[in-house]
Amino acid sequence: MIDIFSYVPLLFVLVLVVMFAASAIRVLPEYERGVLFRLGRLAGVRGPGLFFIIPGIDRLVRVSLRTVAMDVPPQDVITRDNVTVKVSAVIYFRVMAAEKAIVDVENYLYATSQLSQTTLRSVLGQVELDELLANREKINKELQEILDRHTEPWGVKVANVEVKNIDLPQEMLRAIAKQAEAERERRAKVIHAEGELQASEKLAQAATVLAAQPASLQLRFLQTLTEIAAEKNSTTIFPVPIDLLKMFLEKGEK
């Protein structure tokens, strides 16, 4: 008869081996890297794919290499011309060096978020409101360069920064609306004045032509009467040229 209890130690050892092998196997996807620490010291970066670690001795920290889109909470900013605005933004970044992101900074996500908030307030505080509204692409590029320069030691690459929303006070909105209305009125007056100038130039040219050809003036006079009669008016006014009354005035003087 087979003694089952004699195989218990062997089964126990086999289970320990299987558990040890299972805990030693690690698989990382293409978009992740594993920062390996062996007895507290950095032992390199592992992945992607299948690799082994020593359970109880090695500690693996996973780091994602995918691009992260992080919202920057709305920040109260005072522009250079003393206008208080609330500005929100979004920042796109990714980890380029996994070992730096784990060893050189405690929490690279939190650190990048705090740095983006302080940089946003600092940069926008140096520009005027009109520049903030008109040159948003330039400001985005400046923010991206500053953040990328400060996060490079952490192994983080800032790809893009976009100012997402600018909330203005109601008083400033009304002032901007009045300014836009005044600007449109100014353009309308300038366009009207330019039209009057062009019309006067054309009238001066027409007067020169009519003065050279007196008969054309009479034709123009008859054309005007035709246009007046076409309107079905009950009263028609006939302008009498001074030349027709000239001979009567001369006889009266004699």
Tab-separated table of C-alpha atoms in Angstrom:
chain	number	residue	atom	x	y	z
A	1	MET	CA	0.000	0.000	0.000
A	2	ILE	CA	1.309	3.458	-1.000
A	3	ASP	CA	1.916	5.774	1.898
A	4	ILE	CA	0.382	9.128	0.891
A	5	PHE	CA	1.886	10.986	3.799
A	6	SER	CA	5.366	10.240	2.509
A	7	TYR	CA	4.640	12.454	-0.530
A	8	VAL	CA	3.416	15.448	1.505
A	9	PRO	CA	6.863	17.061	1.840
A	10	LEU	CA	7.426	16.609	-1.883
A	11	LEU	CA	4.070	18.168	-2.710
A	12	PHE	CA	4.798	21.024	-0.332
A	13	VAL	CA	8.136	21.708	-2.000
A	14	LEU	CA	6.497	21.513	-5.425
A	15	VAL	CA	3.851	24.040	-4.418
A	16	LEU	CA	6.542	26.386	-3.089
A	17	VAL	CA	8.478	26.098	-6.349
A	18	VAL	CA	5.358	26.870	-8.392
A	19	MET	CA	4.500	29.849	-6.211
A	20	PHE	CA	8.080	31.101	-6.383
A	21	ALA	CA	8.123	30.783	-10.186
A	22	ALA	CA	4.727	32.499	-10.498
A	23	SER	CA	5.848	35.433	-8.358
A	24	ALA	CA	9.119	35.695	-10.269
A	25	ILE	CA	7.498	36.023	-13.692
A	26	ARG	CA	6.522	39.507	-14.873
A	27	VAL	CA	4.953	40.596	-18.150
A	28	LEU	CA	4.781	44.231	-19.190
A	29	PRO	CA	2.899	45.625	-22.231
A	30	GLU	CA	4.564	47.730	-24.888
A	31	TYR	CA	3.493	51.030	-23.302
A	32	GLU	CA	4.942	50.273	-19.842
A	33	ARG	CA	8.392	49.936	-18.340
A	34	GLY	CA	9.415	48.470	-15.000
A	35	VAL	CA	11.987	50.190	-12.803
A	36	LEU	CA	13.692	47.411	-10.853
A	37	PHE	CA	15.152	47.891	-7.379
A	38	ARG	CA	17.312	45.107	-5.911
A	39	LEU	CA	17.841	45.401	-2.186
A	40	GLY	CA	16.941	49.083	-2.469
A	41	ARG	CA	19.385	49.868	-5.250
A	42	LEU	CA	18.444	50.685	-8.826
A	43	ALA	CA	18.997	47.605	-10.975
A	44	GLY	CA	17.847	48.991	-14.302
A	45	VAL	CA	14.687	49.157	-16.382
A	46	ARG	CA	12.820	46.053	-17.543
A	47	GLY	CA	10.254	45.481	-20.259
A	48	PRO	CA	8.342	45.248	-22.393
A	49	GLY	CA	7.536	41.563	-22.582
A	50	LEU	CA	8.435	38.645	-20.283
A	51	PHE	CA	11.196	38.801	-17.663
A	52	PHE	CA	12.010	37.417	-14.206
A	53	ILE	CA	12.657	38.982	-10.832
A	54	ILE	CA	13.797	37.585	-7.506
A	55	PRO	CA	10.832	37.550	-5.105
A	56	GLY	CA	11.556	39.126	-1.748
A	57	ILE	CA	14.697	40.807	-3.050
A	58	ASP	CA	13.545	42.743	-6.105
A	59	ARG	CA	10.841	45.409	-6.187
A	60	LEU	CA	9.319	46.460	-9.484
A	61	VAL	CA	7.706	49.862	-10.070
A	62	ARG	CA	5.627	50.200	-13.226
A	63	VAL	CA	5.725	53.402	-15.283
A	64	SER	CA	3.436	54.199	-18.212
A	65	LEU	CA	5.020	55.742	-21.295
A	66	ARG	CA	1.758	56.891	-22.854
A	67	THR	CA	0.931	60.572	-23.306
A	68	VAL	CA	-0.969	62.016	-20.366
A	69	ALA	CA	-3.531	64.810	-20.823
A	70	MET	CA	-3.761	66.686	-17.536
A	71	ASP	CA	-6.184	69.525	-16.798
A	72	VAL	CA	-4.733	72.544	-15.050
A	73	PRO	CA	-7.362	73.826	-12.580
A	74	PRO	CA	-8.625	77.392	-13.120
A	75	GLN	CA	-6.091	79.871	-11.773
A	76	ASP	CA	-6.774	83.447	-10.629
A	77	VAL	CA	-4.311	85.566	-12.602
A	78	ILE	CA	-3.684	89.320	-12.437
A	79	THR	CA	-2.394	90.515	-15.801
A	80	ARG	CA	0.191	93.240	-16.245
A	81	ASP	CA	-2.551	95.841	-16.778
A	82	ASN	CA	-4.180	94.843	-13.438
A	83	VAL	CA	-7.099	92.829	-14.789
A	84	THR	CA	-8.158	89.772	-12.779
A	85	VAL	CA	-9.010	86.761	-14.937
A	86	LYS	CA	-9.549	83.075	-14.284
A	87	VAL	CA	-7.573	80.892	-16.695
A	88	SER	CA	-7.623	77.122	-17.163
A	89	ALA	CA	-5.369	75.040	-19.399
A	90	VAL	CA	-4.494	71.496	-20.429
A	91	ILE	CA	-0.997	70.010	-20.600
A	92	TYR	CA	0.155	67.007	-22.652
A	93	PHE	CA	3.274	65.152	-21.500
A	94	ARG	CA	4.837	61.699	-21.382
A	95	VAL	CA	7.639	59.910	-19.550
A	96	MET	CA	10.791	59.534	-21.620
A	97	ALA	CA	13.147	58.117	-18.933
A	98	ALA	CA	11.347	55.809	-16.506
A	99	GLU	CA	14.225	55.575	-14.031
A	100	LYS	CA	14.410	59.385	-13.654
A	101	ALA	CA	10.647	59.676	-13.189
A	102	ILE	CA	10.843	57.267	-10.228
A	103	VAL	CA	14.229	58.037	-8.678
A	104	ASP	CA	14.605	61.807	-9.164
A	105	VAL	CA	11.099	62.898	-8.145
A	106	GLU	CA	8.684	61.513	-5.575
A	107	ASN	CA	5.519	61.780	-7.704
A	108	TYR	CA	6.079	63.065	-11.221
A	109	LEU	CA	2.345	63.473	-11.922
A	110	TYR	CA	1.788	65.676	-8.877
A	111	ALA	CA	5.013	67.591	-9.450
A	112	THR	CA	4.133	68.303	-13.085
A	113	SER	CA	0.645	69.451	-12.090
A	114	GLN	CA	1.936	71.874	-9.450
A	115	LEU	CA	4.649	73.191	-11.747
A	116	SER	CA	2.117	73.844	-14.530
A	117	GLN	CA	-0.122	75.831	-12.159
A	118	THR	CA	2.667	78.075	-10.876
A	119	THR	CA	4.103	78.560	-14.370
A	120	LEU	CA	0.671	79.493	-15.738
A	121	ARG	CA	0.217	82.201	-13.094
A	122	SER	CA	3.770	83.472	-13.539
A	123	VAL	CA	3.720	83.746	-17.339
A	124	LEU	CA	0.222	85.196	-17.683
A	125	GLY	CA	0.981	87.757	-14.989
A	126	GLN	CA	3.602	89.288	-17.295
A	127	VAL	CA	1.296	89.933	-20.270
A	128	GLU	CA	-1.553	92.357	-20.819
A	129	LEU	CA	-5.144	91.283	-21.352
A	130	ASP	CA	-5.178	92.190	-25.061
A	131	GLU	CA	-2.037	90.128	-25.652
A	132	LEU	CA	-3.517	87.211	-23.723
A	133	LEU	CA	-6.635	87.247	-25.904
A	134	ALA	CA	-4.877	87.874	-29.232
A	135	ASN	CA	-1.566	85.969	-28.968
A	136	ARG	CA	-2.668	82.745	-27.346
A	137	GLU	CA	-0.457	80.562	-29.576
A	138	LYS	CA	2.644	82.517	-28.572
A	139	ILE	CA	1.771	82.164	-24.883
A	140	ASN	CA	1.130	78.423	-25.306
A	141	LYS	CA	4.551	77.974	-26.866
A	142	GLU	CA	6.243	79.936	-24.078
A	143	LEU	CA	4.476	77.843	-21.425
A	144	GLN	CA	5.487	74.626	-23.182
A	145	GLU	CA	9.148	75.648	-23.369
A	146	ILE	CA	9.313	76.628	-19.689
A	147	LEU	CA	7.594	73.448	-18.473
A	148	ASP	CA	9.681	71.225	-20.726
A	149	ARG	CA	12.893	72.809	-19.452
A	150	HIS	CA	11.927	72.251	-15.800
A	151	THR	CA	10.601	68.690	-16.221
A	152	GLU	CA	13.526	67.420	-18.303
A	153	PRO	CA	15.542	66.357	-15.193
A	154	TRP	CA	12.539	64.223	-14.176
A	155	GLY	CA	12.556	62.340	-17.479
A	156	VAL	CA	9.261	63.967	-18.507
A	157	LYS	CA	8.702	65.525	-21.932
A	158	VAL	CA	6.027	68.234	-22.210
A	159	ALA	CA	4.672	68.026	-25.746
A	160	ASN	CA	2.056	70.771	-25.736
A	161	VAL	CA	0.259	73.276	-23.514
A	162	GLU	CA	-3.066	74.848	-24.443
A	163	VAL	CA	-4.814	77.699	-22.636
A	164	LYS	CA	-8.331	76.299	-22.633
A	165	ASN	CA	-10.612	78.924	-21.127
A	166	ILE	CA	-10.380	82.570	-20.043
A	167	ASP	CA	-13.133	83.869	-17.750
A	168	LEU	CA	-13.404	87.655	-17.619
A	169	PRO	CA	-15.332	89.743	-15.063
A	170	GLN	CA	-18.700	91.107	-16.166
A	171	GLU	CA	-17.433	94.686	-15.971
A	172	MET	CA	-14.581	93.848	-18.321
A	173	LEU	CA	-16.940	92.076	-20.719
A	174	ARG	CA	-19.123	95.191	-20.912
A	175	ALA	CA	-16.056	97.373	-21.445
A	176	ILE	CA	-14.829	95.117	-24.257
A	177	ALA	CA	-18.296	95.199	-25.846
A	178	LYS	CA	-18.315	99.006	-25.746
A	179	GLN	CA	-14.831	99.110	-27.218
A	180	ALA	CA	-15.854	96.776	-30.048
A	181	GLU	CA	-18.964	98.872	-30.725
A	182	ALA	CA	-16.937	102.080	-30.812
A	183	GLU	CA	-14.414	100.463	-33.156
A	184	ARG	CA	-17.181	99.413	-35.545
A	185	GLU	CA	-18.678	102.905	-35.496
A	186	ARG	CA	-15.266	104.364	-36.248
A	187	ARG	CA	-14.843	102.030	-39.219
A	188	ALA	CA	-18.335	102.900	-40.465
A	189	LYS	CA	-17.559	106.638	-40.309
A	190	VAL	CA	-14.237	106.158	-42.074
A	191	ILE	CA	-15.869	104.098	-44.822
A	192	HIS	CA	-18.627	106.719	-45.204
A	193	ALA	CA	-16.050	109.525	-45.414
A	194	GLU	CA	-14.051	107.596	-48.012
A	195	GLY	CA	-17.246	107.115	-50.019
A	196	GLU	CA	-17.995	110.842	-49.891
A	197	LEU	CA	-14.459	111.607	-51.021
A	198	GLN	CA	-14.709	109.229	-53.972
A	199	ALA	CA	-18.157	110.606	-54.856
A	200	SER	CA	-16.856	114.190	-54.816
A	201	GLU	CA	-13.980	113.218	-57.105
A	202	LYS	CA	-16.389	111.593	-59.550
A	203	LEU	CA	-18.720	114.625	-59.407
A	204	ALA	CA	-15.807	116.924	-60.113
A	205	GLN	CA	-14.877	114.812	-63.147
A	206	ALA	CA	-18.509	114.822	-64.318
A	207	ALA	CA	-18.706	118.604	-63.930
A	208	THR	CA	-15.565	118.985	-66.013
A	209	VAL	CA	-17.044	116.845	-68.795
A	210	LEU	CA	-20.403	118.656	-68.693
A	211	ALA	CA	-18.700	122.051	-68.802
A	212	ALA	CA	-16.832	121.038	-71.923
A	213	GLN	CA	-20.054	119.883	-73.631
A	214	PRO	CA	-23.013	122.199	-72.752
A	215	ALA	CA	-25.441	120.017	-74.720
A	216	SER	CA	-24.764	117.091	-72.402
A	217	LEU	CA	-25.992	119.215	-69.496
A	218	GLN	CA	-29.314	119.709	-71.256
A	219	LEU	CA	-29.581	115.975	-71.915
A	220	ARG	CA	-28.881	115.263	-68.277
A	221	PHE	CA	-31.582	117.764	-67.328
A	222	LEU	CA	-34.136	116.008	-69.529
A	223	GLN	CA	-33.126	112.612	-68.167
A	224	THR	CA	-33.714	113.846	-64.629
A	225	LEU	CA	-37.204	115.075	-65.582
A	226	THR	CA	-37.938	111.644	-67.054
A	227	GLU	CA	-36.918	109.954	-63.832
A	228	ILE	CA	-39.127	112.300	-61.797
A	229	ALA	CA	-42.137	111.691	-64.048
A	230	ALA	CA	-41.699	107.913	-63.794
A	231	GLU	CA	-42.400	108.044	-60.059
A	232	LYS	CA	-46.093	109.028	-60.662
A	233	ASN	CA	-45.767	112.192	-58.645
A	234	SER	CA	-48.665	114.678	-58.606
A	235	THR	CA	-46.253	117.596	-58.635
A	236	THR	CA	-43.361	117.986	-60.993
A	237	ILE	CA	-40.739	120.665	-60.459
A	238	PHE	CA	-39.051	122.115	-63.542
A	239	PRO	CA	-35.774	123.846	-62.757
A	240	VAL	CA	-35.375	126.855	-65.033
A	241	PRO	CA	-31.804	127.486	-66.149
A	242	ILE	CA	-30.475	130.977	-65.587
A	243	ASP	CA	-29.500	131.194	-69.249
A	244	LEU	CA	-33.183	131.280	-70.271
A	245	LEU	CA	-33.874	134.290	-68.048
A	246	LYS	CA	-30.691	136.101	-68.959
A	247	MET	CA	-32.115	137.928	-71.959
A	248	PHE	CA	-35.114	139.139	-69.955
A	249	LEU	CA	-32.846	140.465	-67.262
A	250	GLU	CA	-30.727	142.298	-69.820
A	251	LYS	CA	-33.829	143.972	-71.338
A	252	GLY	CA	-35.001	145.072	-67.920
A	253	GLU	CA	-31.675	146.696	-67.232
A	254	LYS	CA	-31.823	148.630	-70.494
